[in-house]
Coordinates of C-alpha atoms and ligand atoms in Angstrom, one line a residue:
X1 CA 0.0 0.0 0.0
X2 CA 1.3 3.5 -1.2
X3 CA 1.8 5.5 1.7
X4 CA -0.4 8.4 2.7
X5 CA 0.1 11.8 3.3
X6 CA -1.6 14.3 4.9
X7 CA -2.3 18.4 5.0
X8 CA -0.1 20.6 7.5
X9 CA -2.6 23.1 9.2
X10 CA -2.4 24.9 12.3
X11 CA 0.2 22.4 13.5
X12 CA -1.6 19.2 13.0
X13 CA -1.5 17.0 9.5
X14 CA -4.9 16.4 8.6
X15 CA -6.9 14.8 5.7
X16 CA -8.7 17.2 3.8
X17 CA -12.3 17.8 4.5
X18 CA -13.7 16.0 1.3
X19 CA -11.1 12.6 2.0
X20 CA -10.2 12.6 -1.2
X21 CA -6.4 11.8 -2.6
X22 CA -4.3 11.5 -5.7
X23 CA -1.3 9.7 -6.6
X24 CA 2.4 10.5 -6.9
X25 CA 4.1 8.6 -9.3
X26 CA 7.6 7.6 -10.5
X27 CA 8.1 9.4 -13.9
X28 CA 10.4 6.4 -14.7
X29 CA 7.9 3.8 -13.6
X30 CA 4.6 4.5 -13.5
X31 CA 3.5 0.9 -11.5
X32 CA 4.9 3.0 -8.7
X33 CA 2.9 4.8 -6.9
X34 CA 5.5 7.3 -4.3
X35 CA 2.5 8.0 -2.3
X36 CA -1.0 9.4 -1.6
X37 CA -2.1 12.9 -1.4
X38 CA -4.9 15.0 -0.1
X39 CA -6.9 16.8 -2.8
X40 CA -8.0 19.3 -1.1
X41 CA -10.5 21.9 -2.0
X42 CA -11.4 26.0 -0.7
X43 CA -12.4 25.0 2.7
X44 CA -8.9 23.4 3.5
X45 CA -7.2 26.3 2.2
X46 CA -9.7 28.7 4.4
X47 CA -8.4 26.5 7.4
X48 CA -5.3 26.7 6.8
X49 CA -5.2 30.5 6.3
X50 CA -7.1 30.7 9.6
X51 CA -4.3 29.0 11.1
X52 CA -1.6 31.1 9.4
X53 CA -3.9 34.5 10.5
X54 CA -4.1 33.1 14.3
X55 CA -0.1 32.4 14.4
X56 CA 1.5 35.2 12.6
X57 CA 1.0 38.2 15.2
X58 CA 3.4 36.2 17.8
X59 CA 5.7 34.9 15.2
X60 CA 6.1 38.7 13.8
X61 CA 6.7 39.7 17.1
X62 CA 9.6 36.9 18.0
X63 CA 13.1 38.4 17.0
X64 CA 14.4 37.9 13.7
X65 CA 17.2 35.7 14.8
X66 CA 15.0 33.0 16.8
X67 CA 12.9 32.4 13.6
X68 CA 16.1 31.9 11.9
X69 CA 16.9 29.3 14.7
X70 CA 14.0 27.1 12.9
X71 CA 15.1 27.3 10.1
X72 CA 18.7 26.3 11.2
X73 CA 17.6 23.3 12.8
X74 CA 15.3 22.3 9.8
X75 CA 18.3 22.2 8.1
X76 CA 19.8 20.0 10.0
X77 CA 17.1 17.8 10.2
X78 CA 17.2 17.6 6.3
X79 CA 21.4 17.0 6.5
X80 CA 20.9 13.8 8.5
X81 CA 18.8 12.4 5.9
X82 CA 20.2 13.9 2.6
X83 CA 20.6 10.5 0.7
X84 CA 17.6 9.5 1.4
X85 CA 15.5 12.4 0.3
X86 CA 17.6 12.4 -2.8
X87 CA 16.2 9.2 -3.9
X88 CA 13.1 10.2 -2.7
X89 CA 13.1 13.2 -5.2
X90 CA 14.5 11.1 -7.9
X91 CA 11.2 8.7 -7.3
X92 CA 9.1 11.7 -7.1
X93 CA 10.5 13.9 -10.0
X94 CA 12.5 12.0 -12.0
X95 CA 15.9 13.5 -12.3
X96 CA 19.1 11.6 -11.9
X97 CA 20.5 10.7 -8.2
X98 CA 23.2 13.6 -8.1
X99 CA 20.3 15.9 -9.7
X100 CA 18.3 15.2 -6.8
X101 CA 20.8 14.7 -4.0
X102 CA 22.6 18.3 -5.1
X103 CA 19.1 19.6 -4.6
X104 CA 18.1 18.5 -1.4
X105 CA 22.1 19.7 -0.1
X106 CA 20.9 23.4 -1.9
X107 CA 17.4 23.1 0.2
X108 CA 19.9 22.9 3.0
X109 CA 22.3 25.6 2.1
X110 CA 18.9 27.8 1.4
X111 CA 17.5 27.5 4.8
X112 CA 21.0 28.3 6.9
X113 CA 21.5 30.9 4.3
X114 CA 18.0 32.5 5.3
X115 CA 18.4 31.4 8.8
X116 CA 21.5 34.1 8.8
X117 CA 19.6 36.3 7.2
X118 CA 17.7 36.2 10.6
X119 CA 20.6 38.3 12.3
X120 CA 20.9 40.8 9.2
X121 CA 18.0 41.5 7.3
X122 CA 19.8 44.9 7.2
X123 CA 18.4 48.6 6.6
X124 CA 19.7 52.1 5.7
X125 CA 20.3 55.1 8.1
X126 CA 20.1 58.3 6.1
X127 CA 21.3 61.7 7.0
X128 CA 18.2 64.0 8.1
X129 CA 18.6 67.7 7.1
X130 CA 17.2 68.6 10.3
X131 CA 19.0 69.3 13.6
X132 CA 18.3 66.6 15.8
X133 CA 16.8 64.2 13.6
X134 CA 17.9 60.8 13.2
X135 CA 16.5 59.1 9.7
X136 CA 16.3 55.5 9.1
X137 CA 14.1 52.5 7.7
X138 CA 12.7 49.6 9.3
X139 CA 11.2 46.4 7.3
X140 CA 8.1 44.9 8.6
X141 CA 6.4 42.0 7.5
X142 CA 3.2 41.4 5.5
X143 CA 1.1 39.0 7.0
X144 CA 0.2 35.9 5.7
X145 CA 1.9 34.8 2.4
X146 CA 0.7 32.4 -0.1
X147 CA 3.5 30.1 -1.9
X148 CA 2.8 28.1 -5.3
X149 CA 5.1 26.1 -6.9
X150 CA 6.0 23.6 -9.5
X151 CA 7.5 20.5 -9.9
X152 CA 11.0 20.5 -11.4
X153 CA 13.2 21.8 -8.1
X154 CA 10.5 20.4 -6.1
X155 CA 12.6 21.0 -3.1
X156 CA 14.6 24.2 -3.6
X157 CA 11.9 26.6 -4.9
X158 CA 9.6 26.0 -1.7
X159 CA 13.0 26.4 0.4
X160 CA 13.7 29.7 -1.4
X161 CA 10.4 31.0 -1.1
X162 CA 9.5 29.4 2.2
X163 CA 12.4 30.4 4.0
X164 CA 12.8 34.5 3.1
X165 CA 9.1 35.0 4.2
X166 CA 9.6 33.2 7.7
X167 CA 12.3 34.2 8.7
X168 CA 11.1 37.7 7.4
X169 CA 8.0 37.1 9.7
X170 CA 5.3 36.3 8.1
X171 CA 3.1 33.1 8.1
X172 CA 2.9 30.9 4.7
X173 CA 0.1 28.8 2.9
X174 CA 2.4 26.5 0.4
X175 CA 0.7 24.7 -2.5
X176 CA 3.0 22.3 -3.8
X177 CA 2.7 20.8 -7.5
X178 CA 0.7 18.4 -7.4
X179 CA 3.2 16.0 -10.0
X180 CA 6.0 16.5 -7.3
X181 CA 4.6 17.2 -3.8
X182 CA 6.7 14.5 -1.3
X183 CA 9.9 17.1 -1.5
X184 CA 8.4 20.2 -0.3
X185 CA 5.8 17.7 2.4
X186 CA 9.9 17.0 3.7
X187 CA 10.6 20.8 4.3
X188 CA 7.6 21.3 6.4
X189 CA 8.6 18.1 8.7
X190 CA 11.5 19.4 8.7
X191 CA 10.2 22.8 10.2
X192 CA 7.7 20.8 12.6
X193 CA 10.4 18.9 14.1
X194 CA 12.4 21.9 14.7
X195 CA 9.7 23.1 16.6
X196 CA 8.1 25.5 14.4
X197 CA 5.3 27.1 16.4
X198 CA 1.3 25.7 15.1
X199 CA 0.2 28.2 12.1
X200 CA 3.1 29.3 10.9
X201 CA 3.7 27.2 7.8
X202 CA 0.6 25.6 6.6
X203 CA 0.7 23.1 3.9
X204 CA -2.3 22.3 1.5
X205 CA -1.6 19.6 -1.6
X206 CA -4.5 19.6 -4.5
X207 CA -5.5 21.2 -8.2
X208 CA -4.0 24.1 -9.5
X209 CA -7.3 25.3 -10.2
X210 CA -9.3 24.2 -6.5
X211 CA -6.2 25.2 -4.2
X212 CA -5.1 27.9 -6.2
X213 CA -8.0 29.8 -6.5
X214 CA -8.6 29.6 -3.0
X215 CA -5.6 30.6 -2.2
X216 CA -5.6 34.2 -4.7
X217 CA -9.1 34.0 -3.5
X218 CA -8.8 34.5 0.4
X219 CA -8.8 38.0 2.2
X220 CA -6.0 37.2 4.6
X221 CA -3.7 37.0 1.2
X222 CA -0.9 39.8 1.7
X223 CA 0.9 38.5 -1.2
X224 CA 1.7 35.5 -3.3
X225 CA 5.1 34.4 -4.6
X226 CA 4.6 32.0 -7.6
X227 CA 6.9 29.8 -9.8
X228 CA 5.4 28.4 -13.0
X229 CA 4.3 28.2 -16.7
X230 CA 3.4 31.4 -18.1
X231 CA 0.0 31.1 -19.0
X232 CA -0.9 30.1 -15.1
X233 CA 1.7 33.2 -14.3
X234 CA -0.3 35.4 -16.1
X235 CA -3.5 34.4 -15.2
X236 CA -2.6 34.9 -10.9
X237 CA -1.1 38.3 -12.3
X238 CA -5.0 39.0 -13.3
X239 CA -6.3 37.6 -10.1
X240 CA -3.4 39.6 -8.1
X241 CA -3.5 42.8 -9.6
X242 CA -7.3 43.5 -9.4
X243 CA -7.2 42.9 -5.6
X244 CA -3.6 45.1 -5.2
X245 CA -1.6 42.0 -3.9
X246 CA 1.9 42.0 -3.9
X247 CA 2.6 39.1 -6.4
X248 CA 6.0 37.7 -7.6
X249 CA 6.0 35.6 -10.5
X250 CA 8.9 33.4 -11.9
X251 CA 7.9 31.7 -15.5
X252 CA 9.1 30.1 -18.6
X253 CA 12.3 31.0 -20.8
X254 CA 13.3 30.7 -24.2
X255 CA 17.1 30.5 -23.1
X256 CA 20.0 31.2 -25.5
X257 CA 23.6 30.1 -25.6
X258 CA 25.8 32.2 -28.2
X259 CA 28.5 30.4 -29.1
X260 CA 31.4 32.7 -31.0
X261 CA 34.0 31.8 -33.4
X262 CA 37.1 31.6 -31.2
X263 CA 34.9 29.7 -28.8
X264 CA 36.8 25.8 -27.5
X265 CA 34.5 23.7 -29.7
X266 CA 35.0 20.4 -27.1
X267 CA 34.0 22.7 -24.2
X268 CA 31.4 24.6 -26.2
X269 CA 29.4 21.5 -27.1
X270 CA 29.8 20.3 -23.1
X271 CA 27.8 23.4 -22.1
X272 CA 25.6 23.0 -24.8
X273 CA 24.3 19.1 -23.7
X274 CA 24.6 20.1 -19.9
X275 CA 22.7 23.5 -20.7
X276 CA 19.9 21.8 -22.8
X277 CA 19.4 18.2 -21.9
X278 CA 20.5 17.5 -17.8
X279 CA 17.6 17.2 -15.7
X280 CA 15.8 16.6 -18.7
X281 CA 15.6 20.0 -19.9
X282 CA 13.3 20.4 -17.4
X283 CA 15.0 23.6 -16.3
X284 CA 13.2 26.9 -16.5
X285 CA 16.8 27.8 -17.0
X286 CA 17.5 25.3 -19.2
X287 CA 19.1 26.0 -23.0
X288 CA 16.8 25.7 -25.8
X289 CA 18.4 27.7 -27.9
X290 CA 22.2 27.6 -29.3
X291 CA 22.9 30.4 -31.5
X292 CA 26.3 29.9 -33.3
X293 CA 28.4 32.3 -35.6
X294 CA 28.4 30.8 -39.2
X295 CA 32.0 29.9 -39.3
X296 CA 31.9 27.1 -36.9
X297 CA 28.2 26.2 -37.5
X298 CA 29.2 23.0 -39.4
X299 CA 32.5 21.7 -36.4
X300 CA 30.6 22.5 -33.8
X301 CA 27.2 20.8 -34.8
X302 CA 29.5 17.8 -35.5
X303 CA 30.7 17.9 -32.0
X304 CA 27.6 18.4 -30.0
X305 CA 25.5 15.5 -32.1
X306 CA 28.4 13.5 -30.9
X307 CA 28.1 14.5 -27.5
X308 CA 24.5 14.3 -27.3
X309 CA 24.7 9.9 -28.8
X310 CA 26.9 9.2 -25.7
X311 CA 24.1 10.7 -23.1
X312 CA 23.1 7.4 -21.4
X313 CA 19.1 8.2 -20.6
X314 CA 17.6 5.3 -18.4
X315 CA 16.1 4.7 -15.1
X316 CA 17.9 7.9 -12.6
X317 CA 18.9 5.9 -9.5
X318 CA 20.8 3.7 -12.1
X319 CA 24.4 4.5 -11.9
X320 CA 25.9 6.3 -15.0
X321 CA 22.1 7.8 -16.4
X322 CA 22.9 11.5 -17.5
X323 CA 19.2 12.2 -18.3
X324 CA 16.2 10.5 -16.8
X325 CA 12.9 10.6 -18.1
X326 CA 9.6 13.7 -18.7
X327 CA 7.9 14.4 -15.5
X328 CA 4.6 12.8 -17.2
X329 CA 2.7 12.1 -20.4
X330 CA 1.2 15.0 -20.7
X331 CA 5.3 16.8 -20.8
X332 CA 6.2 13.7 -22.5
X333 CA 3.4 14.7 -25.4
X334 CA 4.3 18.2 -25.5
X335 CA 7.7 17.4 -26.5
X336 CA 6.7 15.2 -29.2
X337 CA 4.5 17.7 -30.2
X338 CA 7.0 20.6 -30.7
X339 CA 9.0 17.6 -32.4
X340 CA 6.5 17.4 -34.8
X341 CA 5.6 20.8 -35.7
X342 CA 9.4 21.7 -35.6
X343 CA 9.8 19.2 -38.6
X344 CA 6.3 20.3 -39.9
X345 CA 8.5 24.4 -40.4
X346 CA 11.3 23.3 -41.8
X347 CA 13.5 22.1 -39.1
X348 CA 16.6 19.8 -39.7
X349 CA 16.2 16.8 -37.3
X350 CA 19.6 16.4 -36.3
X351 CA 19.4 14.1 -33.3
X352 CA 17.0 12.1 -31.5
X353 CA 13.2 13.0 -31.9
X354 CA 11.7 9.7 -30.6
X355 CA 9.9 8.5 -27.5
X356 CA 12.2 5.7 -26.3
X357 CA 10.4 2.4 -25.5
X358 CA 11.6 -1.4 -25.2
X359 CA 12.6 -2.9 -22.0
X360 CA 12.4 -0.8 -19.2
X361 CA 11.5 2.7 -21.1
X362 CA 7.7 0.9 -21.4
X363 CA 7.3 1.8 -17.9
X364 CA 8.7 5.6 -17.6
X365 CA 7.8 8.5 -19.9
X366 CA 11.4 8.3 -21.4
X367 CA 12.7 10.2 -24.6
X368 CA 15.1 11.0 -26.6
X369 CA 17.1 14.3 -26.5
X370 CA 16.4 16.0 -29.5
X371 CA 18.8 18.4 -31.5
X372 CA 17.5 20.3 -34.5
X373 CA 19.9 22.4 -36.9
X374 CA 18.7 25.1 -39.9
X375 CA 16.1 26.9 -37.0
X376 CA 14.9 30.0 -38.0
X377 CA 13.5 32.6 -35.5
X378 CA 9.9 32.4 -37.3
X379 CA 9.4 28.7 -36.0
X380 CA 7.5 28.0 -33.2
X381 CA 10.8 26.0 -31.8
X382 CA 12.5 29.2 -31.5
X383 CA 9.9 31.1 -29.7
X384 CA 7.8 29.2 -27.3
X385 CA 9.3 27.7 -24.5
X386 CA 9.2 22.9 -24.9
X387 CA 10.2 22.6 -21.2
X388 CA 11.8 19.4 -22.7
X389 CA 15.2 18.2 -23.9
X390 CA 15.2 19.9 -27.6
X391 CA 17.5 22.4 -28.5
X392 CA 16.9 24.2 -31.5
X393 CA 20.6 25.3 -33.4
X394 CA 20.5 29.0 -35.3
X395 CA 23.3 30.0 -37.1
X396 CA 24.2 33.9 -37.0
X397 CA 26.3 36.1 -39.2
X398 CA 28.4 37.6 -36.3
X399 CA 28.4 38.5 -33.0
X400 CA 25.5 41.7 -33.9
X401 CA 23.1 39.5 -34.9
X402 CA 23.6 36.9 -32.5
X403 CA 22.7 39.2 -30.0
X404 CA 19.5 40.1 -32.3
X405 CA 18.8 36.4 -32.5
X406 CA 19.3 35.8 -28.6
X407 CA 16.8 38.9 -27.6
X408 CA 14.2 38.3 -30.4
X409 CA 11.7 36.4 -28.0
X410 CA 9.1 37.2 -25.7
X411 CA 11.0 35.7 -22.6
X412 CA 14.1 37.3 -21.1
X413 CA 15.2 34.1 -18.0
X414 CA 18.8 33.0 -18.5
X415 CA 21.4 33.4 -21.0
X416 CA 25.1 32.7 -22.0
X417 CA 27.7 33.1 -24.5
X418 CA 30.9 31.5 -24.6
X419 CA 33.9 33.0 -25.9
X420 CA 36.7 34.7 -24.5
X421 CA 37.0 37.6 -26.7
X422 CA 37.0 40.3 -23.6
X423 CA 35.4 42.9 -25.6
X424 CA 32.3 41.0 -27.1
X425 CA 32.1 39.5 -23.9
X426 CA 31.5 42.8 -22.0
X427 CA 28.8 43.8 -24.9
X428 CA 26.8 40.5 -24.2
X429 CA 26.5 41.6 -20.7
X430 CA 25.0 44.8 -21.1
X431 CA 22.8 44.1 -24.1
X432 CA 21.4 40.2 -23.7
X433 CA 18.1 40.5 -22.2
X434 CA 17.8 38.1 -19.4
X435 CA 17.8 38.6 -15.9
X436 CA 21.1 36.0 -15.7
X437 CA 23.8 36.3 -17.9
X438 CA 26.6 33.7 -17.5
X439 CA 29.6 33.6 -19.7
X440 CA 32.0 30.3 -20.2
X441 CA 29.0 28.3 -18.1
X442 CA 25.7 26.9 -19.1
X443 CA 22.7 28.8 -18.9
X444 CA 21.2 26.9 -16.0
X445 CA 23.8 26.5 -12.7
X446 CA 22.2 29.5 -10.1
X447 CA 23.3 29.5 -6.6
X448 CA 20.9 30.9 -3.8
X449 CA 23.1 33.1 -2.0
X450 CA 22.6 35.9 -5.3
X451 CA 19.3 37.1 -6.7
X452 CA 17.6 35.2 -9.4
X453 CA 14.7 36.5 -12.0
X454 CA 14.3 37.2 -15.2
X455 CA 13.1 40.2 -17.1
X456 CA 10.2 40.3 -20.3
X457 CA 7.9 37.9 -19.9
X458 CA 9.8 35.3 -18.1
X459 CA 9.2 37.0 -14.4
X460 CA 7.0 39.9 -12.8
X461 CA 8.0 41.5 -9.2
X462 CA 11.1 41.4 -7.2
X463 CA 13.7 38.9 -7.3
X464 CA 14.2 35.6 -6.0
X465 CA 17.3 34.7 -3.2
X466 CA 19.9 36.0 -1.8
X467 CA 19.7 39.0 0.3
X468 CA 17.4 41.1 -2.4
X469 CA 14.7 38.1 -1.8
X470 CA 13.6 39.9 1.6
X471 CA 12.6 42.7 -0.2
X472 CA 9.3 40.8 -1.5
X473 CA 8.6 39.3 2.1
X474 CA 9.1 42.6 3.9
X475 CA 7.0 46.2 3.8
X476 CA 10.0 49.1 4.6
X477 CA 8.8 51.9 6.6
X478 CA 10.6 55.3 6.8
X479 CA 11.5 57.2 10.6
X480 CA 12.0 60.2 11.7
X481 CA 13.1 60.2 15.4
X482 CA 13.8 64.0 17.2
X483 CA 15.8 63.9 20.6
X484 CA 13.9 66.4 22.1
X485 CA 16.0 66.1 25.7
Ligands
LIG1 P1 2.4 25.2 -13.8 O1 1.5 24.2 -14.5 O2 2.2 26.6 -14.1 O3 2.2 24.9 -12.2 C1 2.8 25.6 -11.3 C2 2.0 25.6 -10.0 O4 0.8 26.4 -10.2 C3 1.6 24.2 -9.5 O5 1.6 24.2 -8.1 C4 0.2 24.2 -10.1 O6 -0.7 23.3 -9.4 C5 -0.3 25.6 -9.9 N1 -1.5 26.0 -10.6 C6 -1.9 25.5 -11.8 N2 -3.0 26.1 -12.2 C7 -3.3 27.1 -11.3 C8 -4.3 28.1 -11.1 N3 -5.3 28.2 -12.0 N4 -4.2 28.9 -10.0 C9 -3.2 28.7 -9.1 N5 -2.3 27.8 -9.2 C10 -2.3 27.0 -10.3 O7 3.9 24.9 -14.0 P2 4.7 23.5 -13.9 O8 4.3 22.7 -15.0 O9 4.5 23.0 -12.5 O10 6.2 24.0 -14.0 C11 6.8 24.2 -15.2 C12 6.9 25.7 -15.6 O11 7.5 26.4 -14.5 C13 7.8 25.9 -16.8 O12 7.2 26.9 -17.6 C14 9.1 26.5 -16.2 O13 9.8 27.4 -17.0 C15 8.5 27.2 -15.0 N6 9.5 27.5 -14.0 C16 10.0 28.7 -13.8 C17 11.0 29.0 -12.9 C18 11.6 30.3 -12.7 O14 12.1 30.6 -11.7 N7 11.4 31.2 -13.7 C19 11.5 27.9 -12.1 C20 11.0 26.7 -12.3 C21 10.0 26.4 -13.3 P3 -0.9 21.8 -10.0 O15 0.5 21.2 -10.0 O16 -1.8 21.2 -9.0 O17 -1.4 21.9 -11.4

């Protein structure tokens, strides 16, 4: 029997009001069911924002640096069972064993990172023009906070949203994906067995639609952080905006990596695979795009075809696996779709472009990563984002319209060049529209300790980690102190 799991509200795990569940299952296996989970409806959520309502005045009022405290020991409670969750996630999510151990260690990192945050969380003291008067800013926190998030870092994106806003102060409602929920469920027991006081973080699993509504929906909503797709982004940016909620929304990317002619072709075509088909190109920073000057087109597609036969794709707890399988059919169907229509424009199928089955693939949602050369920026392949393991290859004059090729899409996440030519390099930086720019590295590879966001249509709101992430979770207020005596 698949084990059940249960709501966090008000301190207590509960079964949703209705008692109804859905299953979590292996991505590589579907006869495996990783557990049972509570699809809950409005009432749930309007519990659990009572709870989070009740609990935040006293939790606002404990100093900064004994909520960090939690989050310290939650981290610690994590540590001691890092393997462990690793394979969990890799069950749950489908990415390989290192994917999935490396994230559980950056869940970690996230929460003593924040947890220090709880000693700084530091303000400005301005000069007053007056005589007397000493000038400086305070933050405050908002309330309670509602968190959404999806399934491909199923662990670190509810740490890096979960951990700013308590430690900030307020109380959370977190909505998990409901694909990938068992990672973020591990956070919260985390934070209960580090004693995290009843209320604070509340945990509801169900529909995008059911929870999520609720959640936009409720009064005691102060402001909503939300990773996903665009089109639910926008949607919650409708919902949000109407009722003047603070909102933070990280979406979908169209990445590019510009590859220039004195470029290392070997290490080139490395960043290219790692960029575009680890974790299954499941990465909303993930490389779809190479754009590569003319003269090296031809060597370096060579290379990168090469490099893309020898990825070993297979069951991810097996040793050796660089790329595991989609999260589900429905991804697994949107890839093959883009395939399709890809081919349909005019593409040049260069690699891959099948479903893999035989053997063990019959039981996962496994396929092969896909290259495609001759891409031209009308096709749909070069505008909308697969969220799959399909790169599309443009060729550009030179380095001018590279960077016209790179910034002719709607999305503006991640996006890198390699080259060492200093002076190209510098113009990259300051005209590639994306809200992170790496050079000599693949497009995907963030660490939490600096801010993280994109610009255009690929985020809305403040940024994401690292010290800048308070900024969402916090209201600053302005004072003006005389000394009258
Ligand atoms: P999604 O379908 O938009 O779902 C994201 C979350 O929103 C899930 O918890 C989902 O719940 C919920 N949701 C769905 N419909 C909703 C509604 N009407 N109201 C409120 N919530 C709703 O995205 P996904 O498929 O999980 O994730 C893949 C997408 O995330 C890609 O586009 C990727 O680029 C993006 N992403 C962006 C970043 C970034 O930082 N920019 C990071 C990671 C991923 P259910 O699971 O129950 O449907």
């Amino acid at each position: 029997m698949p084990c059940e799991f249960l709501n966090y509200i008000g301190g207590e795990w509960v079964k949703c009001r209705a008692e109804k569940m859905f299953a979590n299952i292996n991505p590589a296996n579907v006869d495996e069911v990783v557990g049972m989970f509570q699809a809950s409806a409005s009432i749930d959520v309007e519990a659990a924002f009572d709870a989070a309502a009740a609990a935040w005045p006293t939790w606002a009022a404990l100093p900064a640096p004994r909520r960090g405290e939690y989050l310290f020991k939650a981290a610690e409670i994590l540590e001691a069972k890092l393997s462990s969750l690793g394979e969990e996630m890799t069950r749950e999510e489908g990415k390989t064993l290192p994917e999935a151990t490396a994230e559980v260690k950056r869940t970690i990192n996230i929460l003593r990172y924040f947890g220090g945050e709880g000693t700084r969380q530091f303000n400005h003291q301005i000069p007053s023009e007056r005589e007397n008067v000493f000038c400086f800013t305070i933050r405050k926190p908002l309330g309670v906070v509602g968190l959404i998030t999806p399934w491909n870092f199923p662990s670190a994106i509810p740490a890096w949203k979960l951990a700013p806003a308590l430690v900030a102060g307020n109380t959370v409602v977190l909505k998990p994906a409901s694909v990938a929920p068992l990672s973020a469920l591990r956070i919260v027991q985390a934070l209960e067995q580090a004693g995290l006081p009843p209320g604070v973080g509340n945990f509801v699993t169900g529909g995008g639609g059911a929870v999520g509504d609720a959640i936009l929906e409720h009064p005691a909503l102060r402001a909503l952080s939300f990773t996903g797709s665009t089109d639910v982004g926008n949607l919650l940016y409708e919902k949000a905006t109407r009722r003047k909620l603070r909102v933070q929304l990280e979406m979908g990317g169209k990445n590019p990596t510009i590859v220039l002619a004195d470029a290392d072709l070997d290490y080139a075509a490395a960043i290219l695979v790692n960029g575009a088909f680890f974790s299954t190109g499941q990465k909303c920073t993930a490389c779809s795009r190479a754009i590569i000057e003319k003269r090296i087109y031809a060597p370096l597609v060579a290379k990168l075809v090469q490099k893309t036969r020898a990825l070993k794709i297979g069951n991810d707890l097996e040793p050796g696996v660089d790329m595991g399988p989609a999260i589900d059919d429905a991804q697994l169907q949107t890839n093959l779709l883009y395939i399709d229509i890809a081919k349909k424009q005019g593409a040049t199928l260069l690699y891959g472009g099948n479903r893999l089955t035989g053997g063990a693939y019959d039981g996962g949602f496994f396929i092969e990563p896909t290259v495609f050369g001759d891409v031209t920026p009308a096709m749909r392949i070069a505008q909308e984002e697969v969220f799959g393991p399909v790169l599309a290859l443009m060729a550009a004059e030179d380095f001018d319209d590279a960077i016209r090729l790179a910034n002719d899409v709607k999305f503006g996440l991640s996006a890198s060049i390699v080259s060492n030519d200093l002076s190209r390099v510098h113009q990259f930086v300051n005209r590639i529209e994306a809200g992170l720019i790496t050079v000599n590295l693949p497009t995907a590879g963030v660490e939490y300790q600096l801010p993280f966001g994109g610009t255009k249509g690929s985020s809305f709101g403040m940024r994401e980690q690292g010290q800048l992430a308070l900024d969402f979770y916090t209201e600053s207020r302005t004072v003006y102190l005389k000394h009258t005596t």
